[in-house]
């Protein structure tokens, strides 16, 4: 018997693909993109094409386990679910009685973005609220940019990415969709067929930059300065949309004065770009309507990241591009999802503290007695890797990890709980790169004793004798609650597999005003000023951009872009995708390689005061002199030297939202033998 089950990719990617699983006699035998979905259009990425193979991998965790070796050794024995839940119940109860519920840190990541099982709906938060556990601030991915965009537009939402097909100038700013979210490229191609010009602004000549009409290899962390320089040219050309500025923006005189501080000559010095190319793009921007800008999460992972998005978002306010389909900026569309997330914040008996995801090394101290990790791999993915590992070794820290595979984080667990994968549970998704809700129907039974996130917490609540009814809502009940204010019926969503959010097509946002205090696009923000930030959008340099070469202990700027074959650390244990990754690499310009005696293909140490990792040198003009790039995602324990680039990444804050600074670190490189 054969059937086709509609589902959704759960991974941390803007595309949130609708997929179709072919099931024969209870076994998933085929997976493809849903051809009926307007954004997916039948295609999956190189990573997700291997999802079924990955779900059946030999190293899949199928049973609960208890640690029998030292922490970090990865030595476990199989136990029953009853034994696991009993031990967890006893340990959590004792921790709460002795230290209070705040001693529990529920550390949730973006391994799945589902509203039922994952990060978007804060799965498990009701359970933690009953226990009075600390709040978890999941700020690692996109927070700085979200905050910056809210100061300008009132929301991180913007263009419908499908309207790039209508753009005449497309700026792909700090984004590499051909590796991270390739479905938007179809709409870029449609625009090019109609005569659009495509520019990639990126420190690396990426796959996307190779396909663009033009690549600007900007110095990392100087994007806001480039935005101001382009607008300076717009003013020189007299091409600002005075009518739009007058009717739809706030704070123009202050922002105009800020723009005037950034002539092309100054911006060239800051960004490392030639004056003539800055001016040429500024002239093109001045006279091309509509201009669409795609700026995604990588652009804001530095100390000035929030300001970068805040200032880039001002561009269509000056040019008036928000008037047009295909004009404006898109960062994340998730703000448009009409879903009601109710984590029951009324359940804690008293207010609790918040612990910040990007500060795991600092905050995982003796006040935390239980770390509960799910949909996350902090030992592989978090900044300041060596200090995180040291904290995970504490004997007085009870660590539970819900996982599918034996990651580096699992090696530090006291109890490991086997987790389902997407084809094995129910979920509801909203893409942050398109305008659709997508339903995931379970296609097959879970292997072994794997349980979904929701079922794990339901069983643990029963084991602990908790009586709050909201802890026992079924997945379908949770779905109904999520859709309660959307006007979308669950039956329709399950039958069709996807539903477009109720916005016009084509969608032109902000036609009825901006969700800011003034109701206008805010070049100047009283909220930012009240938060201790500059009142006017401008330029805040990254740490590496503001550190003069003479003051640098380590002279090279490191950025850690996405790996084409992995998604963060997911798929990093897949043999074929690991082979295609060609191992840990560091891209080095020949001008930096030659004086260091680096040879193409040799192993090298990349190091600073935080630690080091080993990578194979790739001498390449894809990076500019002074900049090196080491793609992220390799598991430390599967890497030479047992570390990945996060061993050298600082645990510092971006300018807004305490965002991470993965692209804002200084390093040195030396041959491994030195």
PDB file of C-alpha atoms in Angstrom, residues 24-190:
ATOM      1  CA  UNK A  24       4.963   2.275   1.197  1.00  0.00           C
ATOM      2  CA  UNK A  25       3.845  -0.367   3.710  1.00  0.00           C
ATOM      3  CA  UNK A  26       4.627   1.947   6.613  1.00  0.00           C
ATOM      4  CA  UNK A  27       8.112   2.902   5.369  1.00  0.00           C
ATOM      5  CA  UNK A  28       9.051   6.324   3.979  1.00  0.00           C
ATOM      6  CA  UNK A  29      10.571   5.565   0.586  1.00  0.00           C
ATOM      7  CA  UNK A  30      10.559   8.930  -1.132  1.00  0.00           C
ATOM      8  CA  UNK A  31      10.784  12.645  -0.346  1.00  0.00           C
ATOM      9  CA  UNK A  32      10.385  15.593  -2.688  1.00  0.00           C
ATOM     10  CA  UNK A  33       9.347  19.211  -2.579  1.00  0.00           C
ATOM     11  CA  UNK A  34       5.633  19.863  -2.953  1.00  0.00           C
ATOM     12  CA  UNK A  35       5.061  20.921  -6.565  1.00  0.00           C
ATOM     13  CA  UNK A  36       1.811  22.658  -5.638  1.00  0.00           C
ATOM     14  CA  UNK A  37       3.393  24.994  -3.096  1.00  0.00           C
ATOM     15  CA  UNK A  38       3.949  28.419  -4.727  1.00  0.00           C
ATOM     16  CA  UNK A  39       7.315  28.981  -3.051  1.00  0.00           C
ATOM     17  CA  UNK A  40       8.740  25.446  -2.809  1.00  0.00           C
ATOM     18  CA  UNK A  41       7.721  24.562  -6.369  1.00  0.00           C
ATOM     19  CA  UNK A  42       8.828  20.950  -6.053  1.00  0.00           C
ATOM     20  CA  UNK A  43      12.472  21.531  -5.055  1.00  0.00           C
ATOM     21  CA  UNK A  44      14.389  20.746  -1.869  1.00  0.00           C
ATOM     22  CA  UNK A  45      17.984  21.663  -1.036  1.00  0.00           C
ATOM     23  CA  UNK A  46      21.064  19.435  -1.194  1.00  0.00           C
ATOM     24  CA  UNK A  47      20.831  18.911   2.559  1.00  0.00           C
ATOM     25  CA  UNK A  48      17.169  18.037   2.934  1.00  0.00           C
ATOM     26  CA  UNK A  49      17.220  15.773  -0.108  1.00  0.00           C
ATOM     27  CA  UNK A  50      19.004  13.317   2.205  1.00  0.00           C
ATOM     28  CA  UNK A  51      16.536  13.706   5.093  1.00  0.00           C
ATOM     29  CA  UNK A  52      15.026  10.214   4.889  1.00  0.00           C
ATOM     30  CA  UNK A  53      18.493   8.669   4.730  1.00  0.00           C
ATOM     31  CA  UNK A  54      19.465  10.794   7.724  1.00  0.00           C
ATOM     32  CA  UNK A  55      16.439   9.668   9.738  1.00  0.00           C
ATOM     33  CA  UNK A  56      17.550   6.032   9.308  1.00  0.00           C
ATOM     34  CA  UNK A  57      21.233   6.634  10.065  1.00  0.00           C
ATOM     35  CA  UNK A  58      23.103   4.024  12.070  1.00  0.00           C
ATOM     36  CA  UNK A  59      23.984   6.535  14.796  1.00  0.00           C
ATOM     37  CA  UNK A  60      20.360   7.595  15.421  1.00  0.00           C
ATOM     38  CA  UNK A  61      19.543   7.663  19.159  1.00  0.00           C
ATOM     39  CA  UNK A  62      16.616   5.287  19.661  1.00  0.00           C
ATOM     40  CA  UNK A  63      16.386   4.709  23.431  1.00  0.00           C
ATOM     41  CA  UNK A  64      16.777   6.640  26.683  1.00  0.00           C
ATOM     42  CA  UNK A  65      20.312   6.474  28.094  1.00  0.00           C
ATOM     43  CA  UNK A  66      22.107   7.206  31.361  1.00  0.00           C
ATOM     44  CA  UNK A  67      25.717   8.360  31.606  1.00  0.00           C
ATOM     45  CA  UNK A  68      28.167   5.729  32.875  1.00  0.00           C
ATOM     46  CA  UNK A  69      31.465   7.424  32.069  1.00  0.00           C
ATOM     47  CA  UNK A  70      32.914  10.833  32.952  1.00  0.00           C
ATOM     48  CA  UNK A  71      31.111  13.882  31.593  1.00  0.00           C
ATOM     49  CA  UNK A  72      32.271  14.532  28.076  1.00  0.00           C
ATOM     50  CA  UNK A  73      33.192  10.909  27.445  1.00  0.00           C
ATOM     51  CA  UNK A  74      29.974  10.001  25.622  1.00  0.00           C
ATOM     52  CA  UNK A  75      29.657   6.705  27.491  1.00  0.00           C
ATOM     53  CA  UNK A  76      26.075   5.635  28.272  1.00  0.00           C
ATOM     54  CA  UNK A  77      23.926   2.666  29.137  1.00  0.00           C
ATOM     55  CA  UNK A  78      20.435   2.020  27.820  1.00  0.00           C
ATOM     56  CA  UNK A  79      17.589   2.501  30.300  1.00  0.00           C
ATOM     57  CA  UNK A  80      13.800   2.435  30.060  1.00  0.00           C
ATOM     58  CA  UNK A  81      11.600   5.487  29.703  1.00  0.00           C
ATOM     59  CA  UNK A  82      10.223   4.782  33.171  1.00  0.00           C
ATOM     60  CA  UNK A  83      13.708   4.758  34.644  1.00  0.00           C
ATOM     61  CA  UNK A  84      14.617   7.962  32.823  1.00  0.00           C
ATOM     62  CA  UNK A  85      11.480   9.826  33.865  1.00  0.00           C
ATOM     63  CA  UNK A  86      11.769   8.606  37.452  1.00  0.00           C
ATOM     64  CA  UNK A  87      15.365   9.789  37.766  1.00  0.00           C
ATOM     65  CA  UNK A  88      14.560  13.112  36.137  1.00  0.00           C
ATOM     66  CA  UNK A  89      11.536  13.625  38.407  1.00  0.00           C
ATOM     67  CA  UNK A  90      13.583  12.965  41.542  1.00  0.00           C
ATOM     68  CA  UNK A  91      16.424  15.234  40.433  1.00  0.00           C
ATOM     69  CA  UNK A  92      14.173  18.116  39.350  1.00  0.00           C
ATOM     70  CA  UNK A  93      12.145  17.928  42.552  1.00  0.00           C
ATOM     71  CA  UNK A  94      15.299  18.004  44.678  1.00  0.00           C
ATOM     72  CA  UNK A  95      16.742  20.952  42.728  1.00  0.00           C
ATOM     73  CA  UNK A  96      13.511  22.934  43.101  1.00  0.00           C
ATOM     74  CA  UNK A  97      13.281  22.202  46.828  1.00  0.00           C
ATOM     75  CA  UNK A  98      16.893  23.187  47.512  1.00  0.00           C
ATOM     76  CA  UNK A  99      17.579  25.923  44.966  1.00  0.00           C
ATOM     77  CA  UNK A 100      14.204  26.982  43.544  1.00  0.00           C
ATOM     78  CA  UNK A 101      12.803  26.536  40.063  1.00  0.00           C
ATOM     79  CA  UNK A 102      15.089  29.228  38.634  1.00  0.00           C
ATOM     80  CA  UNK A 103      17.994  26.802  39.030  1.00  0.00           C
ATOM     81  CA  UNK A 104      16.604  25.018  35.930  1.00  0.00           C
ATOM     82  CA  UNK A 105      17.660  26.406  32.549  1.00  0.00           C
ATOM     83  CA  UNK A 106      15.544  25.053  29.644  1.00  0.00           C
ATOM     84  CA  UNK A 107      17.975  25.631  26.777  1.00  0.00           C
ATOM     85  CA  UNK A 108      15.942  25.398  23.561  1.00  0.00           C
ATOM     86  CA  UNK A 109      17.439  25.952  20.118  1.00  0.00           C
ATOM     87  CA  UNK A 110      16.400  26.255  16.493  1.00  0.00           C
ATOM     88  CA  UNK A 111      16.835  22.598  15.536  1.00  0.00           C
ATOM     89  CA  UNK A 112      13.168  22.761  14.642  1.00  0.00           C
ATOM     90  CA  UNK A 113      11.179  25.963  14.107  1.00  0.00           C
ATOM     91  CA  UNK A 114       7.802  24.306  14.606  1.00  0.00           C
ATOM     92  CA  UNK A 115       5.005  26.010  16.497  1.00  0.00           C
ATOM     93  CA  UNK A 116       4.012  22.709  18.158  1.00  0.00           C
ATOM     94  CA  UNK A 117       7.312  20.867  18.600  1.00  0.00           C
ATOM     95  CA  UNK A 118       9.844  23.637  18.297  1.00  0.00           C
ATOM     96  CA  UNK A 119      11.229  27.091  18.872  1.00  0.00           C
ATOM     97  CA  UNK A 120       8.497  29.213  17.279  1.00  0.00           C
ATOM     98  CA  UNK A 121       5.889  27.987  19.753  1.00  0.00           C
ATOM     99  CA  UNK A 122       8.368  27.639  22.644  1.00  0.00           C
ATOM    100  CA  UNK A 123       7.489  23.962  23.009  1.00  0.00           C
ATOM    101  CA  UNK A 124       7.673  22.828  26.621  1.00  0.00           C
ATOM    102  CA  UNK A 125       7.420  26.339  28.060  1.00  0.00           C
ATOM    103  CA  UNK A 126       4.135  25.612  29.859  1.00  0.00           C
ATOM    104  CA  UNK A 127       5.859  22.769  31.710  1.00  0.00           C
ATOM    105  CA  UNK A 128       8.758  25.007  32.688  1.00  0.00           C
ATOM    106  CA  UNK A 129       6.379  27.735  33.821  1.00  0.00           C
ATOM    107  CA  UNK A 130       4.644  25.323  36.196  1.00  0.00           C
ATOM    108  CA  UNK A 131       8.044  24.484  37.699  1.00  0.00           C
ATOM    109  CA  UNK A 132       9.044  28.151  37.913  1.00  0.00           C
ATOM    110  CA  UNK A 133      12.137  27.526  35.757  1.00  0.00           C
ATOM    111  CA  UNK A 134      14.231  30.369  34.396  1.00  0.00           C
ATOM    112  CA  UNK A 135      13.121  31.990  31.167  1.00  0.00           C
ATOM    113  CA  UNK A 136      15.319  31.186  28.175  1.00  0.00           C
ATOM    114  CA  UNK A 137      16.140  34.129  25.910  1.00  0.00           C
ATOM    115  CA  UNK A 138      16.547  32.527  22.491  1.00  0.00           C
ATOM    116  CA  UNK A 139      18.460  35.410  20.941  1.00  0.00           C
ATOM    117  CA  UNK A 140      21.272  33.643  19.114  1.00  0.00           C
ATOM    118  CA  UNK A 141      20.052  33.821  15.536  1.00  0.00           C
ATOM    119  CA  UNK A 142      18.409  37.073  14.489  1.00  0.00           C
ATOM    120  CA  UNK A 143      17.775  39.288  17.503  1.00  0.00           C
ATOM    121  CA  UNK A 144      20.030  42.269  16.748  1.00  0.00           C
ATOM    122  CA  UNK A 145      18.490  42.705  13.308  1.00  0.00           C
ATOM    123  CA  UNK A 146      14.967  42.247  14.644  1.00  0.00           C
ATOM    124  CA  UNK A 147      15.487  45.030  17.170  1.00  0.00           C
ATOM    125  CA  UNK A 148      17.091  47.346  14.632  1.00  0.00           C
ATOM    126  CA  UNK A 149      14.264  46.909  12.151  1.00  0.00           C
ATOM    127  CA  UNK A 150      11.690  47.566  14.836  1.00  0.00           C
ATOM    128  CA  UNK A 151      13.243  50.969  15.511  1.00  0.00           C
ATOM    129  CA  UNK A 152      12.843  51.914  11.833  1.00  0.00           C
ATOM    130  CA  UNK A 153       9.738  50.054  10.648  1.00  0.00           C
ATOM    131  CA  UNK A 154       8.131  48.884  13.886  1.00  0.00           C
ATOM    132  CA  UNK A 155       8.469  45.270  12.723  1.00  0.00           C
ATOM    133  CA  UNK A 156      11.103  42.961  11.246  1.00  0.00           C
ATOM    134  CA  UNK A 157       8.540  42.093   8.572  1.00  0.00           C
ATOM    135  CA  UNK A 158       8.872  43.602   5.122  1.00  0.00           C
ATOM    136  CA  UNK A 159       8.517  42.587   1.479  1.00  0.00           C
ATOM    137  CA  UNK A 160       6.916  39.396   0.306  1.00  0.00           C
ATOM    138  CA  UNK A 161       9.992  37.661  -1.210  1.00  0.00           C
ATOM    139  CA  UNK A 162       7.904  36.581  -4.200  1.00  0.00           C
ATOM    140  CA  UNK A 163       7.700  40.225  -5.263  1.00  0.00           C
ATOM    141  CA  UNK A 164      11.429  40.226  -6.056  1.00  0.00           C
ATOM    142  CA  UNK A 165      10.160  39.055  -9.437  1.00  0.00           C
ATOM    143  CA  UNK A 166       8.923  42.649  -9.903  1.00  0.00           C
ATOM    144  CA  UNK A 167      12.126  44.396  -8.761  1.00  0.00           C
ATOM    145  CA  UNK A 168      14.332  46.277 -11.219  1.00  0.00           C
ATOM    146  CA  UNK A 169      17.344  46.474  -8.886  1.00  0.00           C
ATOM    147  CA  UNK A 170      17.980  43.716  -6.322  1.00  0.00           C
ATOM    148  CA  UNK A 171      20.523  44.107  -3.532  1.00  0.00           C
ATOM    149  CA  UNK A 172      21.398  40.763  -1.927  1.00  0.00           C
ATOM    150  CA  UNK A 173      23.013  42.264   1.135  1.00  0.00           C
ATOM    151  CA  UNK A 174      24.944  39.910   3.397  1.00  0.00           C
ATOM    152  CA  UNK A 175      22.881  36.963   2.190  1.00  0.00           C
ATOM    153  CA  UNK A 176      23.766  33.857   0.193  1.00  0.00           C
ATOM    154  CA  UNK A 177      20.465  32.318  -0.885  1.00  0.00           C
ATOM    155  CA  UNK A 178      22.018  29.722  -3.184  1.00  0.00           C
ATOM    156  CA  UNK A 179      23.359  28.098  -0.001  1.00  0.00           C
ATOM    157  CA  UNK A 180      20.868  29.282   2.622  1.00  0.00           C
ATOM    158  CA  UNK A 181      17.343  29.475   1.203  1.00  0.00           C
ATOM    159  CA  UNK A 182      17.634  28.979  -2.544  1.00  0.00           C
ATOM    160  CA  UNK A 183      13.939  29.175  -3.443  1.00  0.00           C
ATOM    161  CA  UNK A 184      13.938  32.977  -3.624  1.00  0.00           C
ATOM    162  CA  UNK A 185      16.390  32.688  -6.517  1.00  0.00           C
ATOM    163  CA  UNK A 186      13.555  31.667  -8.842  1.00  0.00           C
ATOM    164  CA  UNK A 187      11.983  35.076  -8.296  1.00  0.00           C
ATOM    165  CA  UNK A 188      15.342  36.800  -8.732  1.00  0.00           C
ATOM    166  CA  UNK A 189      15.703  34.964 -12.052  1.00  0.00           C
ATOM    167  CA  UNK A 190      12.238  36.118 -13.086  1.00  0.00           C
TER     168      UNK A 190
END
